[in-house]
Amino acid sequence: MQPGSDPVLDRALRGVRSAFQPIVEIDTGRVVAYEALARGPVGPLERPDALFAAARAAGRLAELDEACRAAAFRGAADAGLVSPLTVFVNVEPEVLDTAPLADLVAIAEGAPGDLRVVMEITERAIAARPAELLRTVERVRELGWAIAVDDVGAESMSLAFLPLLCPDVVKLDLRLVQDRPGPAIAEIMNAVNAYAERSGAVVLAEGIETEEHLVCARGLGATLGQGWLFGRPGPGADERLPVGELLLPGAGRPSGALGAVSPFACLPDGVPLRRAPKALLIELSKQLEREAMRLGETCVVAATFQEARHFTVSTTQRYRDLVERTGFVCALGEDLPVEPLPGLRGAHLDPDDPVRGEWDVAVLSPHFSAALLARDLGDEGPDLERTFEYALTYDRATVSRAAQSLLSRVAPRTADATPADSPAPRPPVPAGRPAAGLAVGTTTAEVLLRRALEATPSGVTVVDMRLPDQPIVYANEAFRQLAGLPSEEILGRNCRLLQSPDTDPGAVARIRAAVEAGQACRETVLNLRGPDRTPWFNELHLAPVHDSDGTVVQYIGVQVDVTARVEAERALVRERDRTSAALARIQELAYTDPLTGLLNRRRLEEQVEAAIWEARARGDALGLLFVDLDGFKAVNDRFGHAAGDELLQVVAGRLQQRVRRRDLLARLGGDEFLVALPDLRPETALAEATRVADELTASIRRAVPLFGTEVHVGASIGVSVCPEDGVVFADLLHRADLRMYDRKAATRGVAVRAATARAAAGSAPVPGREPVLP
Ligand code: FNR
């Protein structure tokens, strides 16, 4: 049902009024205060229990609570219940911290006199929401109003909390005056009297309906009484009763924002501080725990553990016992969940909370108070040798403030976290807090599992697939280290926050596809760590988690830093590239002529052999030309080796220009070259090879510019053809070599004849002008 849609409840909420019941000074019979009691308008919701049940069921408790308080203030002002009288007004525990008080201040200011107010808190509020309760008490005191704790004794929890709430009035549960005395009543009275004696608080007995009840109330130490014997609730002051003034101790009580103060900071100036290693602090803490066990149900134990990993298996066992034996136990620390064990209250401490650096154990009960308040000195080194600065104090005020400081940090219990009348859902992941579903490890196995997760060197994350952009709802310590970020900068965000702009987009696309398909995957991505954005390689393993319908509800991610491996692999690849480049170079050197870049003889031989095989297979022919320069030696002798080398390079270039791409060209050494011509038709092979030889000869004969002049060399080329002259390289080479000599001899004959003619004509040969023969 939507809030506001029930006409009966709507009318009741509009018509809430207060009835006022007198509170009387037992000894004098004077009325000193009235308690405002809520009433609905005449009809089905007139009785307060029916009215509150209907409002709670409709999610409108806060609205009703506010209406009741406004009715109480307005009614009291209208009925003139002002100073010296006091008005007691209730605050519903479920809406404690959100209760608006400003309107009430305005009503009080408009009253015909000084409206003196005592806010009554029920003990139901104490266990569920201690931090909110303490905050409400602070707010009420800041407004100058006093505090009463109602129904004290109905449960031992309220006794344990008396020293923390410091109420001005202790309202005894009516069972105390109406039941026969027994050990339980004696225990309650012990605690109440101890508190009242020390604080000056006033004890009020409720439910006094008979003279017998009155005698009992007196016997219990009550100075104020309330009940039908003194008067029933009415619309205003009971004019028949004499009026007195209620004197309360509360005005001077300390208040202040306890949440901002750490327990260690509660130590008064001048308290001597000692130093001790962790090993001693463990023993001191255990001693305080034993004291608490002895004190039993009226005792509050509040402790801090710095980090969840210090809440060890043996600590778990001791705290389970404490939860069973004492009134209230809480354990705080980084990543400690809302309820680390059933009944044990907890909270995650933010990194900037000063309590994160402290080791505190406060034990407080009506007759005992002790606290170990220690501060980590930040030593590196073995855990057990870490040193702390500490004080062990029994001063009740200090212990109370230390315990208040810790309790003001306790998270509301998961079941109590959402007030019944606040329909708005809480944010899925409270910033800086682990997801409740993972955090609330209640069994030993769960606690162990959680501890194992925190201890593993691999990052572990859980993302919620049902929430927009799949936020991280859990990240273990290793992930925080890998990311270099605190929890509050991780939780609630998508894991891609780690990605470097240089991450392989292919890997990210594969992850996206796998997640969209609800499949597991493994990829390596480049991530950045911490504020200085140090790159690291993240080998990411993703696995889906299904619900009972098979829907993917979460993904678990495991992250491993593989930077060292990736870098080693990359170095290996670079090394391999360098090696293959070097190998290629070695091969090149082994197979080529360093001066001209042409093949060397060995390589040519290999290739010609292969070409012969191919030629024979296809029925082709192959020609081999043996080229020997004429006149090279004379150039070398006249211009030097450098010139000779240059000449050889020019010749090599010319040969290369003349042959086909698939022809093979080699320098044998000195001024000898080989040219292989594959793919010739057998019937024309010799003619074709001879034609090429002639072309090459002509090309070589062209003048070569060298050192500012021109030189001329010639060439003698012998030709052999496969298969006619042989079918192996050696035979073809031999035959071409012989023919080259034949040609050279023939050419020399021509040259000798020319020289003889020149000599006869009286002119001498000029090296470099025409081929010089050896
Ligand atoms: C991721 N993703 C992720 N990415 C990354 O760079 N580093 C990480 O550690 C993780 N961890 C991780 C854990 C889990 C459980 C899931 C499901 C995913 C991948 C990231 O969140 C996102 O899926 C990919 O970037 C692809 O999606 P977008 O960015 O294309 O939307």
PDB file of C-alpha atoms in Angstrom, residues 629-636 638-639 647 700-704 709-715 747-759 761-774:
ATOM      1  CA  LEU A 629      87.216  -8.969 -67.760  1.00  0.00           C
ATOM      2  CA  ASP A 630      89.919  -7.948 -70.163  1.00  0.00           C
ATOM      3  CA  GLY A 631      92.251  -5.154 -69.114  1.00  0.00           C
ATOM      4  CA  PHE A 632      91.218  -5.085 -65.473  1.00  0.00           C
ATOM      5  CA  LYS A 633      94.706  -5.713 -64.080  1.00  0.00           C
ATOM      6  CA  ALA A 634      96.145  -2.700 -65.900  1.00  0.00           C
ATOM      7  CA  VAL A 635      93.471  -0.420 -64.358  1.00  0.00           C
ATOM      8  CA  ASN A 636      94.185  -1.881 -60.955  1.00  0.00           C
ATOM      9  CA  ARG A 638      97.621   2.150 -62.608  1.00  0.00           C
ATOM     10  CA  PHE A 639      94.817   3.538 -60.427  1.00  0.00           C
ATOM     11  CA  LEU A 647      85.251  -0.691 -61.584  1.00  0.00           C
ATOM     12  CA  ILE A 700      81.036  -3.845 -70.242  1.00  0.00           C
ATOM     13  CA  ARG A 701      83.032  -2.282 -73.015  1.00  0.00           C
ATOM     14  CA  ARG A 702      81.344   1.081 -72.535  1.00  0.00           C
ATOM     15  CA  ALA A 703      83.667   3.659 -70.973  1.00  0.00           C
ATOM     16  CA  VAL A 704      83.644   3.776 -67.157  1.00  0.00           C
ATOM     17  CA  THR A 709      88.987  10.107 -66.316  1.00  0.00           C
ATOM     18  CA  GLU A 710      87.470   7.319 -68.299  1.00  0.00           C
ATOM     19  CA  VAL A 711      88.734   3.776 -68.397  1.00  0.00           C
ATOM     20  CA  HIS A 712      87.810   0.959 -70.712  1.00  0.00           C
ATOM     21  CA  VAL A 713      87.747  -2.749 -70.061  1.00  0.00           C
ATOM     22  CA  GLY A 714      86.508  -5.564 -72.164  1.00  0.00           C
ATOM     23  CA  ALA A 715      85.116  -9.029 -71.402  1.00  0.00           C
ATOM     24  CA  THR A 747      90.521 -11.658 -78.574  1.00  0.00           C
ATOM     25  CA  ARG A 748      94.213 -11.544 -77.595  1.00  0.00           C
ATOM     26  CA  GLY A 749      95.145 -12.571 -81.130  1.00  0.00           C
ATOM     27  CA  VAL A 750      93.119  -9.604 -82.386  1.00  0.00           C
ATOM     28  CA  ALA A 751      94.737  -7.325 -79.838  1.00  0.00           C
ATOM     29  CA  VAL A 752      98.255  -8.504 -80.646  1.00  0.00           C
ATOM     30  CA  ARG A 753      97.545  -7.829 -84.274  1.00  0.00           C
ATOM     31  CA  ALA A 754      96.269  -4.349 -83.419  1.00  0.00           C
ATOM     32  CA  ALA A 755      99.310  -3.615 -81.254  1.00  0.00           C
ATOM     33  CA  THR A 756     101.638  -4.709 -83.998  1.00  0.00           C
ATOM     34  CA  ALA A 757      99.823  -2.382 -86.357  1.00  0.00           C
ATOM     35  CA  ARG A 758     100.050   0.502 -83.874  1.00  0.00           C
ATOM     36  CA  ALA A 759     103.773  -0.186 -83.324  1.00  0.00           C
ATOM     37  CA  ALA A 761     102.425   3.251 -87.080  1.00  0.00           C
ATOM     38  CA  GLY A 762     104.595   4.577 -84.162  1.00  0.00           C
ATOM     39  CA  SER A 763     101.837   4.945 -81.491  1.00  0.00           C
ATOM     40  CA  ALA A 764     101.811   3.251 -77.992  1.00  0.00           C
ATOM     41  CA  PRO A 765      98.747   1.775 -76.167  1.00  0.00           C
ATOM     42  CA  VAL A 766      97.332   3.955 -73.350  1.00  0.00           C
ATOM     43  CA  PRO A 767      95.969   2.038 -70.341  1.00  0.00           C
ATOM     44  CA  GLY A 768      92.476   3.123 -69.751  1.00  0.00           C
ATOM     45  CA  ARG A 769      91.882   4.204 -73.260  1.00  0.00           C
ATOM     46  CA  GLU A 770      91.453   0.740 -74.660  1.00  0.00           C
ATOM     47  CA  PRO A 771      91.423  -2.747 -73.182  1.00  0.00           C
ATOM     48  CA  VAL A 772      94.848  -3.722 -71.946  1.00  0.00           C
ATOM     49  CA  LEU A 773      95.486  -7.399 -72.226  1.00  0.00           C
ATOM     50  CA  PRO A 774      97.272  -9.344 -69.534  1.00  0.00           C
TER      51      PRO A 774
END
